[in-house]
Coordinates of C-alpha atoms in Angstrom, one line a residue:
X1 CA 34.4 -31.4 33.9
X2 CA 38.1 -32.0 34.2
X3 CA 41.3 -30.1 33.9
X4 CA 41.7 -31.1 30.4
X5 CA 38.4 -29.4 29.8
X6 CA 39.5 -26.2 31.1
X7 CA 43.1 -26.5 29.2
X8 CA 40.8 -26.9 26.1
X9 CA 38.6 -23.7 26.8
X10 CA 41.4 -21.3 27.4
X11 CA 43.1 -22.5 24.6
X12 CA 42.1 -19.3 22.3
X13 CA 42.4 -16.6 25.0
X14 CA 39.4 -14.3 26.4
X15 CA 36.9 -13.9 23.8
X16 CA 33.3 -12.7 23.2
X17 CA 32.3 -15.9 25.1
X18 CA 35.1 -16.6 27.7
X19 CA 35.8 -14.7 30.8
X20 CA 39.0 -15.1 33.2
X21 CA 39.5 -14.1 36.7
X22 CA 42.1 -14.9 38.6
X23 CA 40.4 -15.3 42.1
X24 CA 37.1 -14.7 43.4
X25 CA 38.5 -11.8 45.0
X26 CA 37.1 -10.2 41.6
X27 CA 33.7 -12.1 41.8
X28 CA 31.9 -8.6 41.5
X29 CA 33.9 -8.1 38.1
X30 CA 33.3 -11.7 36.9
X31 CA 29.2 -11.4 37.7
X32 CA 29.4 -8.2 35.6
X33 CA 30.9 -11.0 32.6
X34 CA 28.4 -13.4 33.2
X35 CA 25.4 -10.7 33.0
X36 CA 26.6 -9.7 30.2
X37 CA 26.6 -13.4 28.5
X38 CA 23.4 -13.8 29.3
X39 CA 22.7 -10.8 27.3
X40 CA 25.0 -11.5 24.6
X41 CA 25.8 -15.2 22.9
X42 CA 26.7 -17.1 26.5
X43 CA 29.9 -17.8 27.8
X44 CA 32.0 -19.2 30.7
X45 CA 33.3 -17.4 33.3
X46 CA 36.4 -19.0 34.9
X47 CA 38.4 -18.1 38.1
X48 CA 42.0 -19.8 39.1
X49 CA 43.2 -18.7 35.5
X50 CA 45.7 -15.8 35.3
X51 CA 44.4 -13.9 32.2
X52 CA 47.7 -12.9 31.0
X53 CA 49.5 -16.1 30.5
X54 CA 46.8 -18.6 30.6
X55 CA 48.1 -19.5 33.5
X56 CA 46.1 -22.1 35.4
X57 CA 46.3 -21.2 39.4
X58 CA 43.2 -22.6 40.9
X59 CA 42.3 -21.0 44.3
X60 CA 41.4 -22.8 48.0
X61 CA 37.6 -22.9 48.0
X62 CA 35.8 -22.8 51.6
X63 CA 32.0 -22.9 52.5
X64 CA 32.5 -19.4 52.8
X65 CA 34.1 -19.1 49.0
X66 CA 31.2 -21.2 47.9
X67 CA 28.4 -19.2 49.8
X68 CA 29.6 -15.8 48.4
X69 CA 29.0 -17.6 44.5
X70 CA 25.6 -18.0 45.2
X71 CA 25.0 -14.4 46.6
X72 CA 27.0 -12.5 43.8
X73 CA 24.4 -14.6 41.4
X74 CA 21.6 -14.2 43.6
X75 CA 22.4 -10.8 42.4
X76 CA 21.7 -11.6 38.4
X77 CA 18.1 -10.8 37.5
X78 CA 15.6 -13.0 36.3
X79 CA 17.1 -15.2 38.5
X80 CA 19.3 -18.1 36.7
X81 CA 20.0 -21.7 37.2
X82 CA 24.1 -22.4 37.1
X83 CA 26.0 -25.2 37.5
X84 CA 29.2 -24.2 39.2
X85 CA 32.3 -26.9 38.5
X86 CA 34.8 -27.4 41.0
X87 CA 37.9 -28.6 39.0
X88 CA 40.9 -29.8 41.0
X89 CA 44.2 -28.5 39.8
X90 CA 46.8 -31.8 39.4
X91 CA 50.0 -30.1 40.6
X92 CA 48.3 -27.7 43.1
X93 CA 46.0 -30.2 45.5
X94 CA 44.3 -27.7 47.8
X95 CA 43.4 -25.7 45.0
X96 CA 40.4 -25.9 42.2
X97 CA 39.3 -24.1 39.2
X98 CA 35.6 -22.4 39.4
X99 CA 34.0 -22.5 36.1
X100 CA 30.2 -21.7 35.3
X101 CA 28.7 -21.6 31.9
X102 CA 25.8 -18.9 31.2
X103 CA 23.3 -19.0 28.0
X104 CA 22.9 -16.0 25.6
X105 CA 20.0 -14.1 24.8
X106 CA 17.3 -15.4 23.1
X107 CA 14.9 -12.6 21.5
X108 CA 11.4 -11.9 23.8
X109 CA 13.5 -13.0 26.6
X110 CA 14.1 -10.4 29.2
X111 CA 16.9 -8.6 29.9
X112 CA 19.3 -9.8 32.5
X113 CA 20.7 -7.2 35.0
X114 CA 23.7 -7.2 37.7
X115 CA 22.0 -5.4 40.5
X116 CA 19.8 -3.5 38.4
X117 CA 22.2 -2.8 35.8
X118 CA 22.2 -4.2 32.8
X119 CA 25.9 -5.4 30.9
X120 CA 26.8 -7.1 26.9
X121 CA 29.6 -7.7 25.5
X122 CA 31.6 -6.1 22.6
X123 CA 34.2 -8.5 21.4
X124 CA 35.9 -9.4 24.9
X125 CA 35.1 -6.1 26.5
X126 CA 31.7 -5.9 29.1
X127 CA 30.0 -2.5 29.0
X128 CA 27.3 -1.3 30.5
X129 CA 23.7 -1.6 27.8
X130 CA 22.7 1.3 26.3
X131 CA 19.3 2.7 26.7
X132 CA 18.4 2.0 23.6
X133 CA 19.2 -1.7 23.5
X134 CA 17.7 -1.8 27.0
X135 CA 14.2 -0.5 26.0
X136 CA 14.4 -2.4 22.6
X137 CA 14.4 -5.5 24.8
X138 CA 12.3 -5.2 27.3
X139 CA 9.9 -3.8 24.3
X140 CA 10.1 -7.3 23.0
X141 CA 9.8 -9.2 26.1
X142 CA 6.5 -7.2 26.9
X143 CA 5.1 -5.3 24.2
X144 CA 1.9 -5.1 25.4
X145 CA 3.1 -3.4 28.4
X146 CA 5.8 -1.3 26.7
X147 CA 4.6 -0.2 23.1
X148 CA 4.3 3.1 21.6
X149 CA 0.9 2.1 20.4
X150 CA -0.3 0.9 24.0
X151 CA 0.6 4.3 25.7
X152 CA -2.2 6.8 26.3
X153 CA -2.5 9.6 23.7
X154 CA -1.4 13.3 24.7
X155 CA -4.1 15.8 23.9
X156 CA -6.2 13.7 22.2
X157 CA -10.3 12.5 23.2
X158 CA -12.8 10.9 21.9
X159 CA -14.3 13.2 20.6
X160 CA -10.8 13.7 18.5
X161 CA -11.3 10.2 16.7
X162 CA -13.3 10.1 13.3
X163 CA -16.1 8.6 14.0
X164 CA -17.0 7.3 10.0
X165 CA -13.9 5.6 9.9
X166 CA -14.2 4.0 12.9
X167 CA -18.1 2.9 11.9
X168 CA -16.7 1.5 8.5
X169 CA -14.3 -0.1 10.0
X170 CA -16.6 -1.6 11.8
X171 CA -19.2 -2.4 9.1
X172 CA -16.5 -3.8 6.9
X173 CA -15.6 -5.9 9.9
X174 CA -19.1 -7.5 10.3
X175 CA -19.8 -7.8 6.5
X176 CA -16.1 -10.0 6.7
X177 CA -17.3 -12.1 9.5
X178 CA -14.7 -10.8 11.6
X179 CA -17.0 -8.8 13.9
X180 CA -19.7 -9.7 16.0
X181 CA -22.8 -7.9 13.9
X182 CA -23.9 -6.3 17.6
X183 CA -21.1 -4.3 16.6
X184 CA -22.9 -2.0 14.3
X185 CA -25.3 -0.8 16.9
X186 CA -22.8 -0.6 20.0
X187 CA -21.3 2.1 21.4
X188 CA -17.7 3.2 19.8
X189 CA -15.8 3.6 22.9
X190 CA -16.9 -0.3 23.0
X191 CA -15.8 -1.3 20.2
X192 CA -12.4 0.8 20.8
X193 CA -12.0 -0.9 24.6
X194 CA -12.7 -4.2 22.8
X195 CA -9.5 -3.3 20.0
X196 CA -7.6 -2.2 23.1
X197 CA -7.3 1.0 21.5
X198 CA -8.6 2.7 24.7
X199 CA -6.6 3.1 28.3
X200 CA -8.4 4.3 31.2
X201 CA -11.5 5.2 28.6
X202 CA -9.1 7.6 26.2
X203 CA -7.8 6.5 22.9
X204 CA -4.1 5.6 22.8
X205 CA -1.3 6.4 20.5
X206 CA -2.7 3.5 18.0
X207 CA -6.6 4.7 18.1
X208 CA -4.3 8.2 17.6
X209 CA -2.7 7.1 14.1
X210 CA -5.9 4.7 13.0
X211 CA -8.3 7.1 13.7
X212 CA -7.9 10.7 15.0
X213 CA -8.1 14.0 13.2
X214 CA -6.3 15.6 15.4
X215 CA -2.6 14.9 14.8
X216 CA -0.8 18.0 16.4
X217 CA 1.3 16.1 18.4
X218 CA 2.3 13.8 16.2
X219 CA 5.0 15.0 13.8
X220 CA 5.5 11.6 12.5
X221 CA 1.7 11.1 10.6
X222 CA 3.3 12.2 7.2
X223 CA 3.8 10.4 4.1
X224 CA 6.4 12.2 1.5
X225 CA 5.3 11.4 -2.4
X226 CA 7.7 12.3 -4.8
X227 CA 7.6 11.4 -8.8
X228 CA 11.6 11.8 -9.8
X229 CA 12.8 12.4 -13.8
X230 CA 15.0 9.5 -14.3
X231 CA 16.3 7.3 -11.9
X232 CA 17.6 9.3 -9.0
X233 CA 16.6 11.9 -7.0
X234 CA 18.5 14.7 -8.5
X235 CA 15.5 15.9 -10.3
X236 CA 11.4 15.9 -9.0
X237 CA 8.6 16.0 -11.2
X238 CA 6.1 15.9 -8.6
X239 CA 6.8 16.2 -5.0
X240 CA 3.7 16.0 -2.2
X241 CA 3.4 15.9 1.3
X242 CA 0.3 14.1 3.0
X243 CA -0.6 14.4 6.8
X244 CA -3.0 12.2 8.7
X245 CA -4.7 9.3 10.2
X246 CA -3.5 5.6 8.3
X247 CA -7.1 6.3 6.2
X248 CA -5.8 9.6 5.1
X249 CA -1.9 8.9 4.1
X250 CA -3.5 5.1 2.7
X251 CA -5.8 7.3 0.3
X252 CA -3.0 10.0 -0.2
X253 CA -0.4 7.5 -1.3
X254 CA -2.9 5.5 -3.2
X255 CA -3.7 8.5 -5.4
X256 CA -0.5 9.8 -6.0
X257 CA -0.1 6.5 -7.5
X258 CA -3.0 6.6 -9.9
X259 CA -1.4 9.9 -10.6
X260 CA 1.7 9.0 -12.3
X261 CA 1.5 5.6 -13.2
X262 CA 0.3 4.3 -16.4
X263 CA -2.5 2.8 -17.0
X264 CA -2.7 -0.4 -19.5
X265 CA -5.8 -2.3 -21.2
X266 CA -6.7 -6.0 -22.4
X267 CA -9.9 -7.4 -23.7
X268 CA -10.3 -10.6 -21.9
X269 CA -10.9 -13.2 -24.1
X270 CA -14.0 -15.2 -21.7
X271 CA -15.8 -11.5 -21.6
X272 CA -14.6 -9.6 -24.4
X273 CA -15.1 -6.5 -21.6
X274 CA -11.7 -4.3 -21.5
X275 CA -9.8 -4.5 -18.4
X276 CA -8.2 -1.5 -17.3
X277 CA -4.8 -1.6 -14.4
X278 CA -2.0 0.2 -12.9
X279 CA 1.0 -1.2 -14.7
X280 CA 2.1 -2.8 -11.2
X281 CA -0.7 -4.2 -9.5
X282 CA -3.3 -1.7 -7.5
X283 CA -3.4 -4.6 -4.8
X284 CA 0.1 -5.0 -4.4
X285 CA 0.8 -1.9 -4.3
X286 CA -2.2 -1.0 -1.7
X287 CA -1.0 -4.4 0.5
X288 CA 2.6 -3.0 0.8
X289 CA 1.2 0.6 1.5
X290 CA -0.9 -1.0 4.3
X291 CA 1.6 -3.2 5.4
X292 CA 3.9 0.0 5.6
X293 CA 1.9 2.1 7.8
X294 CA 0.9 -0.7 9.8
X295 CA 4.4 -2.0 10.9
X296 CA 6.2 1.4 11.1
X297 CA 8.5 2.1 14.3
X298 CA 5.6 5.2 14.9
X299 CA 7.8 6.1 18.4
X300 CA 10.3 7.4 15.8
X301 CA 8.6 11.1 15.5
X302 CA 11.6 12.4 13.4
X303 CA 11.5 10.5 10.5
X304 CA 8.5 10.1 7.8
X305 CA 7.4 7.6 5.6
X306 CA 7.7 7.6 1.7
X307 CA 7.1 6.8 -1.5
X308 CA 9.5 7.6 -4.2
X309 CA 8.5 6.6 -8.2
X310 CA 11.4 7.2 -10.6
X311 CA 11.2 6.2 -14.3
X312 CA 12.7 2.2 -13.5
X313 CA 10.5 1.5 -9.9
X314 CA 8.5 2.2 -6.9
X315 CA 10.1 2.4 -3.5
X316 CA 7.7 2.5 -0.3
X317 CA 10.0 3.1 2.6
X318 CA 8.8 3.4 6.4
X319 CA 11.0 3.6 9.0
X320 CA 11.3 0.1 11.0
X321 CA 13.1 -3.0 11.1
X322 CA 12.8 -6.5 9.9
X323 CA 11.5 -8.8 13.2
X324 CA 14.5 -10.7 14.1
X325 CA 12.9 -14.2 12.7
X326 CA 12.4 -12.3 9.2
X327 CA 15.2 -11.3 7.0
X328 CA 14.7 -9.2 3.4
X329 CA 15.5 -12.8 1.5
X330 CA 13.2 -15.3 4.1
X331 CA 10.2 -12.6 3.8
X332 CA 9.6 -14.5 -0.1
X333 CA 9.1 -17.9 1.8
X334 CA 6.1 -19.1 4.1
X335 CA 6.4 -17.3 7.7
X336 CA 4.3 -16.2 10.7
X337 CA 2.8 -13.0 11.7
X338 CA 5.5 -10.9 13.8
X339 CA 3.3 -7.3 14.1
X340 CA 5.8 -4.6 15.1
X341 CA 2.3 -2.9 16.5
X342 CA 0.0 -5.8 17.7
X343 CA -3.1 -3.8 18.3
X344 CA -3.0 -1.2 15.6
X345 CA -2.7 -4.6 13.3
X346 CA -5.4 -6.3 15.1
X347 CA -7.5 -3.3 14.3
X348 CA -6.6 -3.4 10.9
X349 CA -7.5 -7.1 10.7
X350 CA -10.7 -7.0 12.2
X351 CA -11.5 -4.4 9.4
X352 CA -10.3 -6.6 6.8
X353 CA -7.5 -4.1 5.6
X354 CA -5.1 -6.7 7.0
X355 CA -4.5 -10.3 6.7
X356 CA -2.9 -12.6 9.4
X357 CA -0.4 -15.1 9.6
X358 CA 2.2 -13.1 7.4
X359 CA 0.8 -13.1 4.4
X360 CA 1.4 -10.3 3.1
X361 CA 3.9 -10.6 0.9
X362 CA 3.0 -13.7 -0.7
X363 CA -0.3 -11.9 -1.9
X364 CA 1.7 -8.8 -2.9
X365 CA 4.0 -11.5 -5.1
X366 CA 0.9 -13.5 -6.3
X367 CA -0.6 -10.2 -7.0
X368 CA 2.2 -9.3 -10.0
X369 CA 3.0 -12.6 -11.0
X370 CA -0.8 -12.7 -12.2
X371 CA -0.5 -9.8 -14.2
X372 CA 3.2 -10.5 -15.1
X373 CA 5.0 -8.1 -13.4
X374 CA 7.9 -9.0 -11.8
X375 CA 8.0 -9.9 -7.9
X376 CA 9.3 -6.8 -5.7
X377 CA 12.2 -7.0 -3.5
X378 CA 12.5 -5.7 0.1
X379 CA 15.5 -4.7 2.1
X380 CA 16.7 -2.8 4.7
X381 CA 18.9 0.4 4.5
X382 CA 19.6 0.3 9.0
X383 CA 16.9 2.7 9.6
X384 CA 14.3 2.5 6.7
X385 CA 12.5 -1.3 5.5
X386 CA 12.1 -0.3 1.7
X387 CA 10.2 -2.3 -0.7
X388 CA 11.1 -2.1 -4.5
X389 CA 8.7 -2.9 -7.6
X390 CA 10.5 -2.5 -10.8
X391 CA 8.0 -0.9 -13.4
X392 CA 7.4 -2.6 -16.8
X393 CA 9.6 -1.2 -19.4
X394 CA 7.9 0.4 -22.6
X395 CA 7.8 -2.6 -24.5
X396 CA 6.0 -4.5 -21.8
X397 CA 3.4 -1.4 -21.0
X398 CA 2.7 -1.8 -25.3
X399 CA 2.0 -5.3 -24.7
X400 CA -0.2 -5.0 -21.7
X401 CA -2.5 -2.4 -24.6
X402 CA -2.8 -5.2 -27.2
X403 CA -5.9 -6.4 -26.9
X404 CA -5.9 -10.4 -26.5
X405 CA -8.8 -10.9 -29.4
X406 CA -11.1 -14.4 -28.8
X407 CA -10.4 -16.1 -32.1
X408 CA -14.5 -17.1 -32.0
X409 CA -15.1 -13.2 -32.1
X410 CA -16.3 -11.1 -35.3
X411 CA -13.8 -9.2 -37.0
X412 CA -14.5 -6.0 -37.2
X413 CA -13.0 -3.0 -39.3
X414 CA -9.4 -1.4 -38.0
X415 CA -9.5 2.0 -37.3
X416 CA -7.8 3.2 -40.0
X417 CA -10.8 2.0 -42.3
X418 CA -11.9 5.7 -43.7
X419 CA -15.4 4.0 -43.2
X420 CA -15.2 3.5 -39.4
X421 CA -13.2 7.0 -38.7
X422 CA -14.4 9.3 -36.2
X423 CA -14.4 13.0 -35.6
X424 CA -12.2 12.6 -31.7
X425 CA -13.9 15.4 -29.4
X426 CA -11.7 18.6 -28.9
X427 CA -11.9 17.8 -24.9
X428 CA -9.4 15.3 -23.4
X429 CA -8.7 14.9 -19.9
X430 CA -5.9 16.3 -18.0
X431 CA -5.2 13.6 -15.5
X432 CA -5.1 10.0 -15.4
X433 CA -7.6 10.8 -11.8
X434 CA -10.4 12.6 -14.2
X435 CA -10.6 9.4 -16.4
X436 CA -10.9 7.0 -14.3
X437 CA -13.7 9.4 -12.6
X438 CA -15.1 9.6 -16.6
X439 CA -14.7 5.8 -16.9
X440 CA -16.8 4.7 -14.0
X441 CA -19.3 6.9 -13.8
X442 CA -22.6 6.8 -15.8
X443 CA -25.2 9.3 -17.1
X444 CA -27.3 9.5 -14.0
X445 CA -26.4 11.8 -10.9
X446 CA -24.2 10.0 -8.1
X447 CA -23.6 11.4 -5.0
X448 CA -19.9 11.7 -3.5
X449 CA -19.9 8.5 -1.4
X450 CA -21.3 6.3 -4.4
X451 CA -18.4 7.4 -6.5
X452 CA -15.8 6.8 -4.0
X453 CA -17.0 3.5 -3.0
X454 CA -16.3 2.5 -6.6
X455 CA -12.8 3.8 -5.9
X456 CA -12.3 2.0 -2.6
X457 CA -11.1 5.4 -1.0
X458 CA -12.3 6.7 2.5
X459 CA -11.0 10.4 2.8
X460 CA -13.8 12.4 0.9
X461 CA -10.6 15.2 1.6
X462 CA -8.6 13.8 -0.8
X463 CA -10.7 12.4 -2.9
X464 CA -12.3 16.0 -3.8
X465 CA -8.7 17.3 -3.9
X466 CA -7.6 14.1 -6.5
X467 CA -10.4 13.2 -8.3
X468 CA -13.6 15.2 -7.9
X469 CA -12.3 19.4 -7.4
X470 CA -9.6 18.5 -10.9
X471 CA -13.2 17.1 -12.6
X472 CA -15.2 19.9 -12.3
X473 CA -12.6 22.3 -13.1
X474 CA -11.2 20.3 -16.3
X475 CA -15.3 20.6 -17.5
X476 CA -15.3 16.7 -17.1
X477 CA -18.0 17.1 -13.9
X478 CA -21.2 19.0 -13.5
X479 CA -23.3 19.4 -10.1
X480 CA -26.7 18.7 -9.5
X481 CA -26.5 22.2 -7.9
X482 CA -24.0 24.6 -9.4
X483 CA -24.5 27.7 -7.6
X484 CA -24.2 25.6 -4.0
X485 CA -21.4 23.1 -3.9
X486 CA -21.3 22.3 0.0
X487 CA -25.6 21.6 -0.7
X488 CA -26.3 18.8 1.3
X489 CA -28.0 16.9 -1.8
X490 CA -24.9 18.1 -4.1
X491 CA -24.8 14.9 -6.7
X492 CA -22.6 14.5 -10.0
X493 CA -22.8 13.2 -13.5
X494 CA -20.6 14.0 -16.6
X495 CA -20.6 16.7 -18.6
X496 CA -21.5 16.2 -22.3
X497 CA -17.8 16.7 -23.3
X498 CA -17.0 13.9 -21.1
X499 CA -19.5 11.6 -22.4
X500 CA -18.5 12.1 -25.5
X501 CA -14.6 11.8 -24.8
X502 CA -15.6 8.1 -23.5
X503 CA -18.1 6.8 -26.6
X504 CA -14.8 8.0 -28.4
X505 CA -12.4 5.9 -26.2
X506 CA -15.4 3.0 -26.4
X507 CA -15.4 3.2 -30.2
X508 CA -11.6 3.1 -30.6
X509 CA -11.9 -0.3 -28.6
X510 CA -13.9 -1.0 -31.4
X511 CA -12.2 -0.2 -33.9
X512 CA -9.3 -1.7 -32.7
X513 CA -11.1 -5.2 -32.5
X514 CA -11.9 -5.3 -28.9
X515 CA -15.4 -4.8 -29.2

């Protein structure tokens, strides 16, 4: 490095990434610079230049001179490896210019601290880190030390943890071929320690928010569900608030979606069966739900996760940010796997709820561009990651309920053929929740866990609430025992006015040419 070099650097004045001193007596000062550009974007740090002129000084530099440099960085932790330049000074030939030049921060990396305090900059000022940058940090750099997840639960056992969410977990986990099948007949707390859901043999805030049912402590296990009129939030149609594990607010959210969005039909033409669907995809809707609760900032207790429908789109917001490697435009294109909560995603892989190597949103977008629904959108509002899926306007939903006829089929009469007119049953259900429960069941007695394995749901809670308690009482459900609905044999089957609604629906299908 020569003089000319240094003319060139201070050229522009003290910036972000230059530091001037005009002697080592300020070494102390100048270390507290250079901490904070290895925090920051790098810089030099220069001494022999008077800051206010840009005058270039240089200073005499003894053994001793040199010997204090390498204690005041001895004092920068981790430790760094500097090259110091001694620069001679033309028209001033005992003295030199000491520069050093220190790299910036690179995400994962640890913090760098000035005996034990850690500095950044702001502009061409050095302050001190704030806490919350601090922890941020030093989250990154060890997570598995540091995360919310990670850290034992308060007031929670084992006993606390749901223990048929944990075994279907498990059994979805072996029948994927991600689990070992000794798994099914092993001991939980086994399985848990294996997940590293367990410290010291209790379950930690992840086993917490995956599995417990006992969430006193945790403020933050709440989903809000609101159904706007129009396409702000002046005005609610519907507006819910779950609690619970990730399988209850997963099953909550799910059903408030079957709730208020419309369902579309299609004969296809290879089967001729009808093929019923949310009018944005059930599956990438269910993958950014999922992907929500899983990679939500949990530590944050005072602030919930939502989902907000209005009459244009779909917004599922969790509080969290974007990894650093990820933005809301480079989420669209192929990426890694950057899990703001590595085990609780682990978990949630082994299970098969979750996919690896950050494909998430590429199934979410290949999920609607199969059924033609345009791709969401994702951004970030500085405290909330929102994802957006614009719903089909009413022309597309009328589309989506034209049948698509096989031009091999028999015609058949229209409905409005006097000849093929039908008498339509007086009953008609009240939610779109009793007829899919109508749809999919049959004439024979099923019990509740048959029923809800058809509806891929997990919380018989909310699915009596939803689906089952709204049957019985719209006349659309009988039991097996009336007079004793907790029997432990209690089954199900349609009532005859619910038979009857669906041969109707059936023979409008018909009628319409899609049977």
């Amino acid at each position: 490095m020569t003089i000319d070099d240094i003319k060139a650097l201070i050229a522009a004045d003290e910036s972000r990434t230059l530091e001037l001193k005009k002697t080592t007596g300020e070494l102390k000062d100048g270390m507290h610079s250079a901490c904070a550009f290895l925090n920051t974007d790098g810089g030099w740090l220069i001494f022999g230049v008077a800051p206010t002129g840009l005058k270039i000084l240089g200073q005499q530099v003894t053994e001793t001179t040199k010997r204090e440099i390498a204690q005041a960085v001895a004092g920068l932790e981790p430790a760094v490896d500097v090259k110091i330049h001694y620069v001679d000074v033309p028209d001033r030939p005992e003295n030199k210019v000491i520069a050093m030049h220190f790299d910036g921060w690179v995400w994962g990396e640890r913090p760098h601290t000035f005996h034990g305090c850690p500095y950044y900059k702001v502009e061409s000022t050095t302050k001190v880190m704030p806490h919350a940058m601090y922890d941020e940090r030093i989250r990154a750099h060890q997570p598995q030390m540091y995360a919310w997840e990670r850290q034992m639960a308060d007031g929670v056992t084992l006993a606390d943890l749901n223990e048929k969410h944990i075994r279907g977990c498990i059994r979805l986990g072996v029948e994927g071929g991600r689990i070992p099948a000794s798994a099914m007949s092993a001991p939980i707390d086994d399985t848990l320690a294996k997940w590293n859901l367990l410290k010291n043999g209790n379950p930690t805030n992840g086993a917490v928010m995956l599995f417990s049912n006992n969430i006193e402590e945790y403020p933050q296990f709440r989903l809000r569900m609101a159904r706007f009129l129009g396409n702000d939030k002046n005005e609610f149609i519907d507006n819910q608030r779950a609690e619970g594990n990730f399988f209850d607010l997963l099953d909550a959210g799910m059903a408030f979606f079957f709730k208020h969005l419309n369902l579309s039909g299609k004969i296809t033409n290879h089967s001729l069966q009808r093929e019923e669907r949310l009018e944005v995809p059930y599956h990438a809707l269910r993958e950014a739900l999922i992907n929500s609760l899983c990679h939500r900032q949990w530590e944050r207790h005072n602030l919930t996760g939502s989902i907000a429908i209005y009459d244009d789109r779909i917004e599922i917001a969790n509080p969290g940010i974007f990894p650093p490697q990820i933005s809301p435009e480079s989420i669209k294109e192929p990426h890694e796997s950057y899990p703001y909560n590595l085990k609780i995603a682990e978990a949630l892989y082994k299970s098969t709820y979750l996919e690896s190597w950050g494909s998430g949103a590429k199934r979410i977008m290949d999920a609607c561009r199969e059924q033609g629904v345009e791709e969401p959108t994702w951004r970030w509002d500085g405290g909330f990651v929102i994802v957006t899926f614009k719903r089909p306007n009413k022309e597309t939903v009328s589309a989506e309920l034209s049948p698509e006829q096989d031009t091999n089929a028999t015609p058949v009469a229209t409905k409005h053929d006097p000849s093929t007119t039908q008498a339509r049953p007086k009953y008609d259900p009240s939610t779109t929740q009793v007829k899919q429960i109508i749809k999919v069941m049959g004439d024979d007695y099923m019990d509740l866990s048959e029923i809800m394995t058809i509806f891929e749901l997990r919380s018989p809670k909310r699915f009596r609430e939803n689906y089952l308690n709204p049957a019985i009482a719209d006349g659309a459900v009988e039991r097996l025992y009336p007079d004793q609905p907790k029997h432990p044999k209690q089954k199900y089957r349609l009532t005859e006015a619910a038979k009857a609604w669906k041969n109707s629906q059936t023979l409008d299908r018909q009628s319409d040419g899609e049977g």
